[in-house]
Amino acid sequence: MQNNKILVAPLNRGLGHATRCIPVIDALENHGFEPIIASDGTTLELLKKEFPHLKTIELPGYHAEYAKTGAFFKLKILLQMPRMFLAIRHENKLVCNIVKEHNLAGIISDSRLGAYCKNVPTVFLTHQLNILSGSTTALATKIHQYFLRRFTQCWVPDVETSPNLSGKLGHTEDPGIKPKYIGLLSRLHKKTTEKQYSLMVLLSGGEPQRTELEEKLRAELKKYNGKTLFVQGLIEPEQKMVKEGNTLFYNYMNTAQIEEAMNQSEVVLCRPSYTNVMDLAKLCKKAFFIPVPGEYEQEYLAKKLKRSNTVPYALQDNFKIKNLGKAHMYKGLKSVECAIKWKDLFSLFESK
């Protein structure tokens, strides 16, 4: 295969876009392609640690800022929209230059709206065909789908039929959108192991909400007697580990460590990001969710899974450590079986 370079460009928003691209990058390498990673911020730093042998390119960030309170979440995002549209346009020009410079065979964009180029096959990877934003849902979805149509294909990491994980986020009746449902994307594998932790806390997401939740959980954990593993979600140059009472703190963990720790934990406390939901389903875990205040997508997923008696949740301001007991009363997540047909998906990039 002569022209085998594929640009993989995940959005830098939390760590979920980065971690769900890990199995994509692995599969590309296993099928004879040469991935080039393009992103910014903590997403790029995480993928550099996972794939130190691969070429990386820094793209400009969208620099979306998040409100301190959920009540102002949507307003803050709306005020930033003009700046984000300019960033998307700039990103598109840079990506087209990268296509020429590196003679790319294609692009896989995980939620980066400007990471496409008409000269090569392009994929938009997303679990959101519809953007839930309250009273602006219809407008936000229309704008989002306008960008989706600029890509050759749209891959949704879910199954088309019911039951599924993404619900109305990843399923649309719009005939102009023809997604490929590829199955669940997770870097993790279920293993039979003895339980080492009563609780695993897995933090991620944008600031200041990541720090707000960490501070709240640190205070609540002082009342908790179970053995706890706390992963802060801070991608720093060196891994750090500190023990405080019954809690073992890590600033970050790599894929192998996360996989082992989640398998060894009875309950996982985390945000209901879609990547976390997929990982927990793959491992068939019991969990407890705390959505980012004001983030409609996470609130929707949390409510959907609670209604199906799968996972309980609490709002960030209302969470108390005693709430964790509810996790054992719910059935927990189960995997939606659907083998990903990588060879068929990657045929899009093969020279005709």
PDB file of N, CA, C and O in Angstrom, residues 114-150:
ATOM      1  N   GLY A 114     -13.721  21.089  11.430  1.00  0.00           N
ATOM      2  CA  GLY A 114     -12.944  21.604  10.315  1.00  0.00           C
ATOM      3  C   GLY A 114     -11.934  20.621   9.754  1.00  0.00           C
ATOM      4  O   GLY A 114     -11.219  20.947   8.788  1.00  0.00           O
ATOM      5  N   ALA A 115     -11.855  19.420  10.315  1.00  0.00           N
ATOM      6  CA  ALA A 115     -10.847  18.444   9.902  1.00  0.00           C
ATOM      7  C   ALA A 115     -11.348  17.603   8.731  1.00  0.00           C
ATOM      8  O   ALA A 115     -11.576  16.397   8.842  1.00  0.00           O
ATOM      9  N   TYR A 116     -11.542  18.259   7.587  1.00  0.00           N
ATOM     10  CA  TYR A 116     -11.943  17.572   6.368  1.00  0.00           C
ATOM     11  C   TYR A 116     -11.251  18.252   5.196  1.00  0.00           C
ATOM     12  O   TYR A 116     -10.734  19.378   5.302  1.00  0.00           O
ATOM     13  N   CYS A 117     -11.229  17.568   4.051  1.00  0.00           N
ATOM     14  CA  CYS A 117     -10.660  18.133   2.826  1.00  0.00           C
ATOM     15  C   CYS A 117     -11.287  17.400   1.656  1.00  0.00           C
ATOM     16  O   CYS A 117     -11.370  16.166   1.655  1.00  0.00           O
ATOM     17  N   LYS A 118     -11.753  18.145   0.668  1.00  0.00           N
ATOM     18  CA  LYS A 118     -12.487  17.546  -0.450  1.00  0.00           C
ATOM     19  C   LYS A 118     -11.597  16.674  -1.327  1.00  0.00           C
ATOM     20  O   LYS A 118     -12.115  15.899  -2.135  1.00  0.00           O
ATOM     21  N   ASN A 119     -10.282  16.749  -1.153  1.00  0.00           N
ATOM     22  CA  ASN A 119      -9.368  15.989  -2.018  1.00  0.00           C
ATOM     23  C   ASN A 119      -9.152  14.549  -1.575  1.00  0.00           C
ATOM     24  O   ASN A 119      -8.546  13.766  -2.311  1.00  0.00           O
ATOM     25  N   VAL A 120      -9.600  14.190  -0.363  1.00  0.00           N
ATOM     26  CA  VAL A 120      -9.415  12.828   0.143  1.00  0.00           C
ATOM     27  C   VAL A 120     -10.682  12.365   0.846  1.00  0.00           C
ATOM     28  O   VAL A 120     -11.499  13.189   1.276  1.00  0.00           O
ATOM     29  N   PRO A 121     -10.874  11.049   1.000  1.00  0.00           N
ATOM     30  CA  PRO A 121     -12.018  10.552   1.769  1.00  0.00           C
ATOM     31  C   PRO A 121     -11.901  10.980   3.235  1.00  0.00           C
ATOM     32  O   PRO A 121     -10.814  10.912   3.819  1.00  0.00           O
ATOM     33  N   THR A 122     -13.001  11.421   3.802  1.00  0.00           N
ATOM     34  CA  THR A 122     -12.990  11.900   5.189  1.00  0.00           C
ATOM     35  C   THR A 122     -14.116  11.260   5.985  1.00  0.00           C
ATOM     36  O   THR A 122     -15.205  11.018   5.468  1.00  0.00           O
ATOM     37  N   VAL A 123     -13.838  11.015   7.267  1.00  0.00           N
ATOM     38  CA  VAL A 123     -14.804  10.404   8.177  1.00  0.00           C
ATOM     39  C   VAL A 123     -15.016  11.330   9.369  1.00  0.00           C
ATOM     40  O   VAL A 123     -14.054  11.876   9.921  1.00  0.00           O
ATOM     41  N   PHE A 124     -16.274  11.506   9.740  1.00  0.00           N
ATOM     42  CA  PHE A 124     -16.595  12.220  10.977  1.00  0.00           C
ATOM     43  C   PHE A 124     -17.087  11.184  11.978  1.00  0.00           C
ATOM     44  O   PHE A 124     -18.111  10.529  11.759  1.00  0.00           O
ATOM     45  N   LEU A 125     -16.337  11.018  13.063  1.00  0.00           N
ATOM     46  CA  LEU A 125     -16.680  10.055  14.109  1.00  0.00           C
ATOM     47  C   LEU A 125     -17.411  10.783  15.226  1.00  0.00           C
ATOM     48  O   LEU A 125     -16.880  11.719  15.830  1.00  0.00           O
ATOM     49  N   THR A 126     -18.636  10.377  15.507  1.00  0.00           N
ATOM     50  CA  THR A 126     -19.432  11.068  16.526  1.00  0.00           C
ATOM     51  C   THR A 126     -20.546  10.167  17.059  1.00  0.00           C
ATOM     52  O   THR A 126     -21.020   9.273  16.358  1.00  0.00           O
ATOM     53  N   HIS A 127     -20.939  10.414  18.296  1.00  0.00           N
ATOM     54  CA  HIS A 127     -22.138   9.762  18.841  1.00  0.00           C
ATOM     55  C   HIS A 127     -23.288  10.755  18.859  1.00  0.00           C
ATOM     56  O   HIS A 127     -24.373  10.428  19.343  1.00  0.00           O
ATOM     57  N   GLN A 128     -23.053  11.964  18.348  1.00  0.00           N
ATOM     58  CA  GLN A 128     -24.086  12.999  18.366  1.00  0.00           C
ATOM     59  C   GLN A 128     -24.481  13.391  16.946  1.00  0.00           C
ATOM     60  O   GLN A 128     -23.800  14.180  16.311  1.00  0.00           O
ATOM     61  N   LEU A 129     -25.585  12.837  16.485  1.00  0.00           N
ATOM     62  CA  LEU A 129     -26.189  13.310  15.246  1.00  0.00           C
ATOM     63  C   LEU A 129     -27.149  14.447  15.552  1.00  0.00           C
ATOM     64  O   LEU A 129     -27.420  15.287  14.695  1.00  0.00           O
ATOM     65  N   ASN A 130     -27.670  14.445  16.747  1.00  0.00           N
ATOM     66  CA  ASN A 130     -28.525  15.523  17.242  1.00  0.00           C
ATOM     67  C   ASN A 130     -27.825  16.181  18.427  1.00  0.00           C
ATOM     68  O   ASN A 130     -27.287  15.489  19.299  1.00  0.00           O
ATOM     69  N   ILE A 131     -27.818  17.504  18.459  1.00  0.00           N
ATOM     70  CA  ILE A 131     -27.191  18.245  19.551  1.00  0.00           C
ATOM     71  C   ILE A 131     -28.277  18.717  20.506  1.00  0.00           C
ATOM     72  O   ILE A 131     -29.103  19.571  20.152  1.00  0.00           O
ATOM     73  N   LEU A 132     -28.298  18.168  21.696  1.00  0.00           N
ATOM     74  CA  LEU A 132     -29.302  18.540  22.687  1.00  0.00           C
ATOM     75  C   LEU A 132     -28.836  19.790  23.420  1.00  0.00           C
ATOM     76  O   LEU A 132     -27.767  19.810  24.033  1.00  0.00           O
ATOM     77  N   SER A 133     -29.641  20.845  23.340  1.00  0.00           N
ATOM     78  CA  SER A 133     -29.276  22.106  24.001  1.00  0.00           C
ATOM     79  C   SER A 133     -30.517  22.862  24.464  1.00  0.00           C
ATOM     80  O   SER A 133     -30.573  24.089  24.404  1.00  0.00           O
ATOM     81  N   GLY A 134     -31.527  22.123  24.881  1.00  0.00           N
ATOM     82  CA  GLY A 134     -32.739  22.767  25.375  1.00  0.00           C
ATOM     83  C   GLY A 134     -33.506  23.464  24.268  1.00  0.00           C
ATOM     84  O   GLY A 134     -33.775  22.881  23.203  1.00  0.00           O
ATOM     85  N   SER A 135     -33.821  24.735  24.466  1.00  0.00           N
ATOM     86  CA  SER A 135     -34.640  25.472  23.505  1.00  0.00           C
ATOM     87  C   SER A 135     -33.931  25.703  22.181  1.00  0.00           C
ATOM     88  O   SER A 135     -34.576  26.049  21.184  1.00  0.00           O
ATOM     89  N   THR A 136     -32.609  25.525  22.130  1.00  0.00           N
ATOM     90  CA  THR A 136     -31.855  25.730  20.882  1.00  0.00           C
ATOM     91  C   THR A 136     -31.473  24.412  20.214  1.00  0.00           C
ATOM     92  O   THR A 136     -30.634  24.401  19.316  1.00  0.00           O
ATOM     93  N   THR A 137     -32.086  23.306  20.626  1.00  0.00           N
ATOM     94  CA  THR A 137     -31.736  21.990  20.074  1.00  0.00           C
ATOM     95  C   THR A 137     -31.872  21.942  18.554  1.00  0.00           C
ATOM     96  O   THR A 137     -30.979  21.464  17.852  1.00  0.00           O
ATOM     97  N   ALA A 138     -32.989  22.432  18.027  1.00  0.00           N
ATOM     98  CA  ALA A 138     -33.232  22.355  16.579  1.00  0.00           C
ATOM     99  C   ALA A 138     -32.174  23.143  15.803  1.00  0.00           C
ATOM    100  O   ALA A 138     -31.635  22.664  14.798  1.00  0.00           O
ATOM    101  N   LEU A 139     -31.862  24.346  16.269  1.00  0.00           N
ATOM    102  CA  LEU A 139     -30.869  25.182  15.587  1.00  0.00           C
ATOM    103  C   LEU A 139     -29.479  24.570  15.690  1.00  0.00           C
ATOM    104  O   LEU A 139     -28.751  24.497  14.690  1.00  0.00           O
ATOM    105  N   ALA A 140     -29.103  24.130  16.892  1.00  0.00           N
ATOM    106  CA  ALA A 140     -27.777  23.542  17.089  1.00  0.00           C
ATOM    107  C   ALA A 140     -27.603  22.290  16.244  1.00  0.00           C
ATOM    108  O   ALA A 140     -26.538  22.065  15.641  1.00  0.00           O
ATOM    109  N   THR A 141     -28.656  21.472  16.164  1.00  0.00           N
ATOM    110  CA  THR A 141     -28.591  20.253  15.361  1.00  0.00           C
ATOM    111  C   THR A 141     -28.454  20.579  13.877  1.00  0.00           C
ATOM    112  O   THR A 141     -27.686  19.936  13.152  1.00  0.00           O
ATOM    113  N   LYS A 142     -29.186  21.588  13.425  1.00  0.00           N
ATOM    114  CA  LYS A 142     -29.124  21.987  12.007  1.00  0.00           C
ATOM    115  C   LYS A 142     -27.720  22.448  11.628  1.00  0.00           C
ATOM    116  O   LYS A 142     -27.193  22.070  10.574  1.00  0.00           O
ATOM    117  N   ILE A 143     -27.103  23.249  12.491  1.00  0.00           N
ATOM    118  CA  ILE A 143     -25.735  23.717  12.234  1.00  0.00           C
ATOM    119  C   ILE A 143     -24.766  22.543  12.233  1.00  0.00           C
ATOM    120  O   ILE A 143     -23.895  22.416  11.360  1.00  0.00           O
ATOM    121  N   HIS A 144     -24.911  21.662  13.207  1.00  0.00           N
ATOM    122  CA  HIS A 144     -24.035  20.492  13.330  1.00  0.00           C
ATOM    123  C   HIS A 144     -24.135  19.606  12.091  1.00  0.00           C
ATOM    124  O   HIS A 144     -23.110  19.183  11.521  1.00  0.00           O
ATOM    125  N   GLN A 145     -25.356  19.324  11.647  1.00  0.00           N
ATOM    126  CA  GLN A 145     -25.544  18.450  10.493  1.00  0.00           C
ATOM    127  C   GLN A 145     -25.089  19.112   9.193  1.00  0.00           C
ATOM    128  O   GLN A 145     -24.713  18.422   8.240  1.00  0.00           O
ATOM    129  N   TYR A 146     -25.081  20.440   9.150  1.00  0.00           N
ATOM    130  CA  TYR A 146     -24.517  21.160   8.000  1.00  0.00           C
ATOM    131  C   TYR A 146     -23.045  20.788   7.829  1.00  0.00           C
ATOM    132  O   TYR A 146     -22.577  20.533   6.710  1.00  0.00           O
ATOM    133  N   PHE A 147     -22.309  20.732   8.944  1.00  0.00           N
ATOM    134  CA  PHE A 147     -20.902  20.342   8.873  1.00  0.00           C
ATOM    135  C   PHE A 147     -20.744  18.849   8.585  1.00  0.00           C
ATOM    136  O   PHE A 147     -19.834  18.447   7.850  1.00  0.00           O
ATOM    137  N   LEU A 148     -21.618  18.021   9.140  1.00  0.00           N
ATOM    138  CA  LEU A 148     -21.534  16.570   8.904  1.00  0.00           C
ATOM    139  C   LEU A 148     -21.576  16.240   7.417  1.00  0.00           C
ATOM    140  O   LEU A 148     -20.895  15.327   6.954  1.00  0.00           O
ATOM    141  N   ARG A 149     -22.377  16.982   6.669  1.00  0.00           N
ATOM    142  CA  ARG A 149     -22.545  16.702   5.244  1.00  0.00           C
ATOM    143  C   ARG A 149     -21.281  17.007   4.435  1.00  0.00           C
ATOM    144  O   ARG A 149     -21.203  16.621   3.264  1.00  0.00           O
ATOM    145  N   ARG A 150     -20.319  17.659   5.039  1.00  0.00           N
ATOM    146  CA  ARG A 150     -19.068  17.955   4.337  1.00  0.00           C
ATOM    147  C   ARG A 150     -18.098  16.767   4.368  1.00  0.00           C
ATOM    148  O   ARG A 150     -17.076  16.792   3.683  1.00  0.00           O
TER     149      ARG A 150
END
